Amino acid sequence: MSDPLKVILKIAASGLEAQSARMRVVSENLANAQSTGKTPGADPYTRKVVSFETEVDEATNANLVKVENVDLHRSPYRIEHDPSNPAADANGYVKLPNVNMLVEMADMREANRSYEANLQVMKQAREMITMTIDLMRSS
Amino acid sequence: MGPIHLFDVASRVNHWLTVRQSTIAQNVANANTPGFKSQDVKPFASTLEAMSLAMSSSRPEHMTHTPAADARTELNADESGEMLHSGNTVNLEMEMSKAGEVNRAYALNTSTLKAFHRMLMTSSKV
């Protein structure tokens, strides 16, 4: 029988990992918000999205979370008329990434919030472990 | 006067609380997983009743402590939360308040246990 307190630490750690992976993808999207293609008419950077799924840990029967996949977002690219741009096609149109700053910021906030919640759970579990150990201390 | 099962009950409450806390941890970790349903454990009173019924045995060697003891705290789908568009029913604020509640209950329980232990030690000292 595995100790639930240890399981909590494992679950919270999986949550932290998933949320930090999400944060990483958000930062990639933000950093590449202006990255055009290399050759004329080429596709620019495509926005990435993470999807989570529940994974049952066989040893402890706990519902962990993991990043299922990092997919490319399928919304259309922004198109601007800028004939002098190296990535402009024959008609002078440049394809810009389909990254929306506002959406990325909202996603970042949500990831941050979930990360904090997982951290809080971990803290509480650690306090409970300390309380249990303190039972052995002679006061 | 019947035997006092104080330490037994206290340790069971503590175990129940840790299982509840790990359920809360699962909910929080899966707060952004599509289709995940929020879970909770059965109240302690009902698990205690089920436990005392299950413990009746004719021979002492029948009383084995199996890993199935974990199963006494069944996970119920929690209906209180509303469902998001992604099919997720976890409410982070509620989970955090539940985690705090469990932590406080655990603190209370361990302190009580400590006080009783101190009493026993005092009476056994010369």
mmCIF file of C-alpha atoms in Angstrom:
data_model
loop_
_atom_site.group_PDB
_atom_site.id
_atom_site.type_symbol
_atom_site.label_atom_id
_atom_site.label_comp_id
_atom_site.label_asym_id
_atom_site.label_seq_id
_atom_site.Cartn_x
_atom_site.Cartn_y
_atom_site.Cartn_z
ATOM 1 C CA MET A 1 0.000 0.000 0.000
ATOM 2 C CA SER A 2 1.504 3.272 -1.036
ATOM 3 C CA ASP A 3 1.348 6.209 1.296
ATOM 4 C CA PRO A 4 -1.217 8.770 0.035
ATOM 5 C CA LEU A 5 1.027 11.612 1.185
ATOM 6 C CA LYS A 6 3.788 10.389 -1.104
ATOM 7 C CA VAL A 7 1.258 9.965 -3.886
ATOM 8 C CA ILE A 8 0.204 13.609 -3.418
ATOM 9 C CA LEU A 9 3.757 14.748 -4.041
ATOM 10 C CA LYS A 10 3.881 12.663 -7.197
ATOM 11 C CA ILE A 11 0.550 13.972 -8.494
ATOM 12 C CA ALA A 12 1.427 17.589 -7.738
ATOM 13 C CA ALA A 13 4.798 17.125 -9.444
ATOM 14 C CA SER A 14 3.081 15.835 -12.582
ATOM 15 C CA GLY A 15 0.811 18.903 -12.512
ATOM 16 C CA LEU A 16 3.787 21.241 -12.153
ATOM 17 C CA GLU A 17 5.556 19.557 -15.049
ATOM 18 C CA ALA A 18 2.504 19.762 -17.322
ATOM 19 C CA GLN A 19 1.913 23.421 -16.549
ATOM 20 C CA SER A 20 5.549 24.361 -17.090
ATOM 21 C CA ALA A 21 5.493 22.559 -20.465
ATOM 22 C CA ARG A 22 2.454 24.647 -21.318
ATOM 23 C CA MET A 23 4.265 27.801 -20.237
ATOM 24 C CA ARG A 24 7.192 26.825 -22.452
ATOM 25 C CA VAL A 25 4.933 26.538 -25.486
ATOM 26 C CA VAL A 26 3.377 29.927 -24.683
ATOM 27 C CA SER A 27 6.825 31.512 -24.563
ATOM 28 C CA GLU A 28 7.734 29.881 -27.886
ATOM 29 C CA ASN A 29 4.591 31.313 -29.444
ATOM 30 C CA LEU A 30 5.256 34.788 -28.049
ATOM 31 C CA ALA A 31 8.905 34.768 -29.110
ATOM 32 C CA ASN A 32 7.946 33.766 -32.650
ATOM 33 C CA ALA A 33 4.973 36.116 -32.968
ATOM 34 C CA GLN A 34 6.692 37.944 -35.862
ATOM 35 C CA SER A 35 8.666 35.093 -37.468
ATOM 36 C CA THR A 36 7.966 34.954 -41.182
ATOM 37 C CA GLY A 37 9.064 32.244 -43.601
ATOM 38 C CA LYS A 38 12.564 32.195 -45.098
ATOM 39 C CA THR A 39 11.720 32.117 -48.795
ATOM 40 C CA PRO A 40 9.194 34.239 -50.700
ATOM 41 C CA GLY A 41 5.654 33.019 -50.099
ATOM 42 C CA ALA A 42 6.740 30.443 -47.476
ATOM 43 C CA ASP A 43 4.572 29.625 -44.482
ATOM 44 C CA PRO A 44 5.519 31.483 -41.289
ATOM 45 C CA TYR A 45 5.754 30.098 -37.738
ATOM 46 C CA THR A 46 2.549 28.281 -36.768
ATOM 47 C CA ARG A 47 1.098 28.692 -33.317
ATOM 48 C CA LYS A 48 1.484 25.608 -31.082
ATOM 49 C CA VAL A 49 -1.099 24.400 -28.562
ATOM 50 C CA VAL A 50 -0.670 21.811 -25.808
ATOM 51 C CA SER A 51 -3.346 19.322 -24.830
ATOM 52 C CA PHE A 52 -3.435 17.536 -21.483
ATOM 53 C CA GLU A 53 -4.681 14.075 -20.665
ATOM 54 C CA THR A 54 -5.161 12.007 -17.535
ATOM 55 C CA GLU A 55 -2.663 9.214 -17.050
ATOM 56 C CA VAL A 56 -3.315 6.509 -14.465
ATOM 57 C CA ASP A 57 -0.184 5.581 -12.555
ATOM 58 C CA GLU A 58 -0.226 1.790 -12.271
ATOM 59 C CA ALA A 59 1.827 1.514 -9.080
ATOM 60 C CA THR A 60 -0.327 3.889 -7.040
ATOM 61 C CA ASN A 61 -3.564 4.033 -9.052
ATOM 62 C CA ALA A 62 -3.370 7.813 -9.059
ATOM 63 C CA ASN A 63 -4.660 10.077 -11.827
ATOM 64 C CA LEU A 64 -1.573 11.933 -12.978
ATOM 65 C CA VAL A 65 -1.636 14.539 -15.694
ATOM 66 C CA LYS A 66 0.627 14.623 -18.698
ATOM 67 C CA VAL A 67 1.049 16.583 -21.881
ATOM 68 C CA GLU A 68 -0.648 14.469 -24.507
ATOM 69 C CA ASN A 69 0.485 16.313 -27.576
ATOM 70 C CA VAL A 70 1.780 19.613 -28.874
ATOM 71 C CA ASP A 71 -0.273 20.339 -31.977
ATOM 72 C CA LEU A 72 -0.129 23.070 -34.545
ATOM 73 C CA HIS A 73 -3.026 25.476 -34.364
ATOM 74 C CA ARG A 74 -5.141 25.440 -37.511
ATOM 75 C CA SER A 75 -6.285 29.035 -37.729
ATOM 76 C CA PRO A 76 -5.393 31.015 -40.905
ATOM 77 C CA TYR A 77 -2.238 33.137 -41.048
ATOM 78 C CA ARG A 78 -2.399 36.901 -40.942
ATOM 79 C CA ILE A 79 -1.637 38.395 -44.346
ATOM 80 C CA GLU A 80 -0.090 41.818 -44.811
ATOM 81 C CA HIS A 81 0.860 43.762 -47.897
ATOM 82 C CA ASP A 82 4.598 44.458 -47.620
ATOM 83 C CA PRO A 83 6.360 44.047 -51.003
ATOM 84 C CA SER A 84 9.817 44.922 -49.639
ATOM 85 C CA ASN A 85 9.765 42.019 -47.143
ATOM 86 C CA PRO A 86 12.086 39.130 -48.140
ATOM 87 C CA ALA A 87 9.243 36.689 -47.439
ATOM 88 C CA ALA A 88 6.729 38.506 -49.654
ATOM 89 C CA ASP A 89 5.207 36.496 -52.502
ATOM 90 C CA ALA A 90 4.881 37.635 -56.145
ATOM 91 C CA ASN A 91 1.905 39.884 -55.297
ATOM 92 C CA GLY A 92 3.700 41.514 -52.348
ATOM 93 C CA TYR A 93 1.761 39.749 -49.600
ATOM 94 C CA VAL A 94 3.543 38.412 -46.499
ATOM 95 C CA LYS A 95 2.152 35.607 -44.346
ATOM 96 C CA LEU A 96 2.535 36.374 -40.627
ATOM 97 C CA PRO A 97 2.142 33.845 -37.783
ATOM 98 C CA ASN A 98 -1.353 33.083 -36.462
ATOM 99 C CA VAL A 99 -0.280 34.064 -32.931
ATOM 100 C CA ASN A 100 -2.683 36.267 -31.000
ATOM 101 C CA MET A 101 -0.895 38.061 -28.148
ATOM 102 C CA LEU A 102 -4.048 38.394 -26.029
ATOM 103 C CA VAL A 103 -4.821 34.693 -26.261
ATOM 104 C CA GLU A 104 -1.230 33.828 -25.349
ATOM 105 C CA MET A 105 -1.291 36.145 -22.334
ATOM 106 C CA ALA A 106 -4.563 34.613 -21.137
ATOM 107 C CA ASP A 107 -3.098 31.141 -21.577
ATOM 108 C CA MET A 108 -0.012 32.174 -19.636
ATOM 109 C CA ARG A 109 -2.105 33.503 -16.760
ATOM 110 C CA GLU A 110 -4.089 30.286 -16.601
ATOM 111 C CA ALA A 111 -0.930 28.169 -16.623
ATOM 112 C CA ASN A 112 0.488 30.350 -13.861
ATOM 113 C CA ARG A 113 -2.631 29.977 -11.760
ATOM 114 C CA SER A 114 -2.716 26.212 -12.131
ATOM 115 C CA TYR A 115 0.995 25.994 -11.344
ATOM 116 C CA GLU A 116 0.442 27.941 -8.123
ATOM 117 C CA ALA A 117 -2.461 25.685 -7.141
ATOM 118 C CA ASN A 118 -0.311 22.576 -7.602
ATOM 119 C CA LEU A 119 2.474 24.159 -5.590
ATOM 120 C CA GLN A 120 0.019 24.964 -2.804
ATOM 121 C CA VAL A 121 -1.156 21.339 -2.698
ATOM 122 C CA MET A 122 2.465 20.216 -2.442
ATOM 123 C CA LYS A 123 3.073 22.618 0.439
ATOM 124 C CA GLN A 124 0.023 21.347 2.303
ATOM 125 C CA ALA A 125 1.140 17.740 1.847
ATOM 126 C CA ARG A 126 4.587 18.608 3.154
ATOM 127 C CA GLU A 127 3.042 20.255 6.215
ATOM 128 C CA MET A 128 1.023 17.106 6.858
ATOM 129 C CA ILE A 129 4.155 14.963 6.619
ATOM 130 C CA THR A 130 5.918 17.274 9.074
ATOM 131 C CA MET A 131 2.978 17.040 11.475
ATOM 132 C CA THR A 132 3.168 13.248 11.343
ATOM 133 C CA ILE A 133 6.886 13.246 12.007
ATOM 134 C CA ASP A 134 6.368 15.688 14.872
ATOM 135 C CA LEU A 135 4.271 13.041 16.625
ATOM 136 C CA MET A 136 7.503 11.204 17.330
ATOM 137 C CA ARG A 137 9.182 14.228 18.825
ATOM 138 C CA SER A 138 9.157 14.406 22.598
ATOM 139 C CA SER A 139 7.793 17.788 23.557
ATOM 140 C CA MET B 1 -15.543 0.358 30.704
ATOM 141 C CA GLY B 2 -14.879 -0.849 27.178
ATOM 142 C CA PRO B 3 -11.554 -0.622 25.473
ATOM 143 C CA ILE B 4 -10.601 2.739 24.067
ATOM 144 C CA HIS B 5 -9.884 2.603 20.369
ATOM 145 C CA LEU B 6 -8.562 6.120 20.424
ATOM 146 C CA PHE B 7 -5.290 5.537 18.632
ATOM 147 C CA ASP B 8 -6.912 3.193 16.144
ATOM 148 C CA VAL B 9 -9.626 5.685 15.255
ATOM 149 C CA ALA B 10 -7.150 8.545 15.135
ATOM 150 C CA SER B 11 -4.885 6.704 12.751
ATOM 151 C CA ARG B 12 -7.846 5.806 10.560
ATOM 152 C CA VAL B 13 -8.988 9.424 10.455
ATOM 153 C CA ASN B 14 -5.482 10.450 9.500
ATOM 154 C CA HIS B 15 -5.383 7.887 6.725
ATOM 155 C CA TRP B 16 -8.773 9.014 5.483
ATOM 156 C CA LEU B 17 -7.557 12.612 5.472
ATOM 157 C CA THR B 18 -4.446 11.725 3.475
ATOM 158 C CA VAL B 19 -6.550 9.843 0.913
ATOM 159 C CA ARG B 20 -8.842 12.867 0.671
ATOM 160 C CA GLN B 21 -5.875 15.172 0.229
ATOM 161 C CA SER B 22 -4.499 12.977 -2.558
ATOM 162 C CA THR B 23 -7.909 13.082 -4.284
ATOM 163 C CA ILE B 24 -7.783 16.877 -4.072
ATOM 164 C CA ALA B 25 -4.258 16.784 -5.521
ATOM 165 C CA GLN B 26 -5.577 14.728 -8.450
ATOM 166 C CA ASN B 27 -8.335 17.254 -9.069
ATOM 167 C CA VAL B 28 -5.904 20.181 -8.985
ATOM 168 C CA ALA B 29 -3.373 18.461 -11.260
ATOM 169 C CA ASN B 30 -6.135 17.710 -13.766
ATOM 170 C CA ALA B 31 -7.733 21.159 -13.521
ATOM 171 C CA ASN B 32 -7.008 21.773 -17.217
ATOM 172 C CA THR B 33 -7.536 18.254 -18.567
ATOM 173 C CA PRO B 34 -10.485 18.042 -20.961
ATOM 174 C CA GLY B 35 -13.215 15.697 -19.791
ATOM 175 C CA PHE B 36 -11.849 15.179 -16.272
ATOM 176 C CA LYS B 37 -14.536 14.847 -13.598
ATOM 177 C CA SER B 38 -13.888 16.225 -10.128
ATOM 178 C CA GLN B 39 -13.804 13.537 -7.424
ATOM 179 C CA ASP B 40 -14.181 13.352 -3.670
ATOM 180 C CA VAL B 41 -14.096 10.618 -1.010
ATOM 181 C CA LYS B 42 -16.992 9.301 1.040
ATOM 182 C CA PRO B 43 -17.508 10.949 4.438
ATOM 183 C CA PHE B 44 -15.480 9.409 7.254
ATOM 184 C CA ALA B 45 -18.520 8.285 9.259
ATOM 185 C CA SER B 46 -19.721 5.944 6.503
ATOM 186 C CA THR B 47 -16.237 4.506 5.929
ATOM 187 C CA LEU B 48 -15.893 3.871 9.658
ATOM 188 C CA GLU B 49 -19.184 1.948 9.725
ATOM 189 C CA ALA B 50 -18.219 -0.091 6.691
ATOM 190 C CA MET B 51 -14.856 -0.805 8.274
ATOM 191 C CA SER B 52 -16.243 -2.105 11.590
ATOM 192 C CA LEU B 53 -18.601 -4.398 9.683
ATOM 193 C CA ALA B 54 -15.810 -5.716 7.517
ATOM 194 C CA MET B 55 -13.573 -6.361 10.498
ATOM 195 C CA SER B 56 -15.687 -9.180 11.998
ATOM 196 C CA SER B 57 -13.785 -12.457 11.732
ATOM 197 C CA SER B 58 -13.826 -15.786 13.522
ATOM 198 C CA ARG B 59 -10.104 -16.392 13.611
ATOM 199 C CA PRO B 60 -7.357 -13.922 14.330
ATOM 200 C CA GLU B 61 -5.414 -14.857 11.230
ATOM 201 C CA HIS B 62 -8.360 -13.772 9.108
ATOM 202 C CA MET B 63 -7.635 -10.194 9.965
ATOM 203 C CA THR B 64 -5.119 -9.380 7.303
ATOM 204 C CA HIS B 65 -4.208 -5.898 6.374
ATOM 205 C CA THR B 66 -4.458 -5.990 2.605
ATOM 206 C CA PRO B 67 -3.798 -3.220 0.109
ATOM 207 C CA ALA B 68 -7.535 -3.341 -0.525
ATOM 208 C CA ALA B 69 -7.885 -1.239 2.631
ATOM 209 C CA ASP B 70 -7.428 1.688 0.283
ATOM 210 C CA ALA B 71 -10.682 0.792 -1.419
ATOM 211 C CA ARG B 72 -12.707 1.735 1.638
ATOM 212 C CA THR B 73 -12.455 5.343 0.638
ATOM 213 C CA GLU B 74 -14.313 5.277 -2.608
ATOM 214 C CA LEU B 75 -14.126 8.123 -5.016
ATOM 215 C CA ASN B 76 -17.452 9.692 -5.820
ATOM 216 C CA ALA B 77 -18.010 11.935 -8.768
ATOM 217 C CA ASP B 78 -18.504 15.321 -7.157
ATOM 218 C CA GLU B 79 -21.688 16.926 -8.461
ATOM 219 C CA SER B 80 -21.277 20.361 -6.933
ATOM 220 C CA GLY B 81 -19.076 21.812 -9.651
ATOM 221 C CA GLU B 82 -20.396 23.076 -12.935
ATOM 222 C CA MET B 83 -19.034 21.755 -16.177
ATOM 223 C CA LEU B 84 -16.797 23.779 -18.440
ATOM 224 C CA HIS B 85 -17.026 23.639 -22.198
ATOM 225 C CA SER B 86 -14.151 21.126 -22.248
ATOM 226 C CA GLY B 87 -16.093 18.722 -20.026
ATOM 227 C CA ASN B 88 -13.969 19.516 -16.965
ATOM 228 C CA THR B 89 -15.732 19.948 -13.611
ATOM 229 C CA VAL B 90 -12.821 21.003 -11.374
ATOM 230 C CA ASN B 91 -13.302 24.229 -9.432
ATOM 231 C CA LEU B 92 -9.826 25.333 -8.328
ATOM 232 C CA GLU B 93 -11.021 27.692 -5.570
ATOM 233 C CA MET B 94 -13.155 24.990 -4.013
ATOM 234 C CA GLU B 95 -10.310 22.474 -4.201
ATOM 235 C CA MET B 96 -7.951 24.892 -2.456
ATOM 236 C CA SER B 97 -10.428 25.532 0.339
ATOM 237 C CA LYS B 98 -10.955 21.776 0.714
ATOM 238 C CA ALA B 99 -7.182 21.269 0.891
ATOM 239 C CA GLY B 100 -6.951 23.869 3.661
ATOM 240 C CA GLU B 101 -9.816 22.222 5.511
ATOM 241 C CA VAL B 102 -8.132 18.803 5.319
ATOM 242 C CA ASN B 103 -4.863 20.300 6.509
ATOM 243 C CA ARG B 104 -6.549 21.917 9.526
ATOM 244 C CA ALA B 105 -8.358 18.693 10.394
ATOM 245 C CA TYR B 106 -5.072 16.808 10.174
ATOM 246 C CA ALA B 107 -3.382 19.333 12.472
ATOM 247 C CA LEU B 108 -6.218 19.046 14.984
ATOM 248 C CA ASN B 109 -6.085 15.274 14.880
ATOM 249 C CA THR B 110 -2.332 14.990 15.326
ATOM 250 C CA SER B 111 -2.369 17.524 18.176
ATOM 251 C CA THR B 112 -5.109 15.586 19.957
ATOM 252 C CA LEU B 113 -3.166 12.404 19.456
ATOM 253 C CA LYS B 114 -0.058 14.051 20.845
ATOM 254 C CA ALA B 115 -1.936 15.274 23.923
ATOM 255 C CA PHE B 116 -3.258 11.785 24.669
ATOM 256 C CA HIS B 117 0.152 10.289 24.098
ATOM 257 C CA ARG B 118 1.634 12.788 26.550
ATOM 258 C CA MET B 119 -0.995 11.814 29.116
ATOM 259 C CA LEU B 120 -0.120 8.140 28.726
ATOM 260 C CA MET B 121 3.565 8.874 29.036
ATOM 261 C CA THR B 122 2.987 10.941 32.171
ATOM 262 C CA SER B 123 1.063 8.146 33.826
ATOM 263 C CA SER B 124 3.716 5.596 32.944
ATOM 264 C CA LYS B 125 6.554 7.708 34.303
ATOM 265 C CA VAL B 126 7.757 7.135 37.814
#
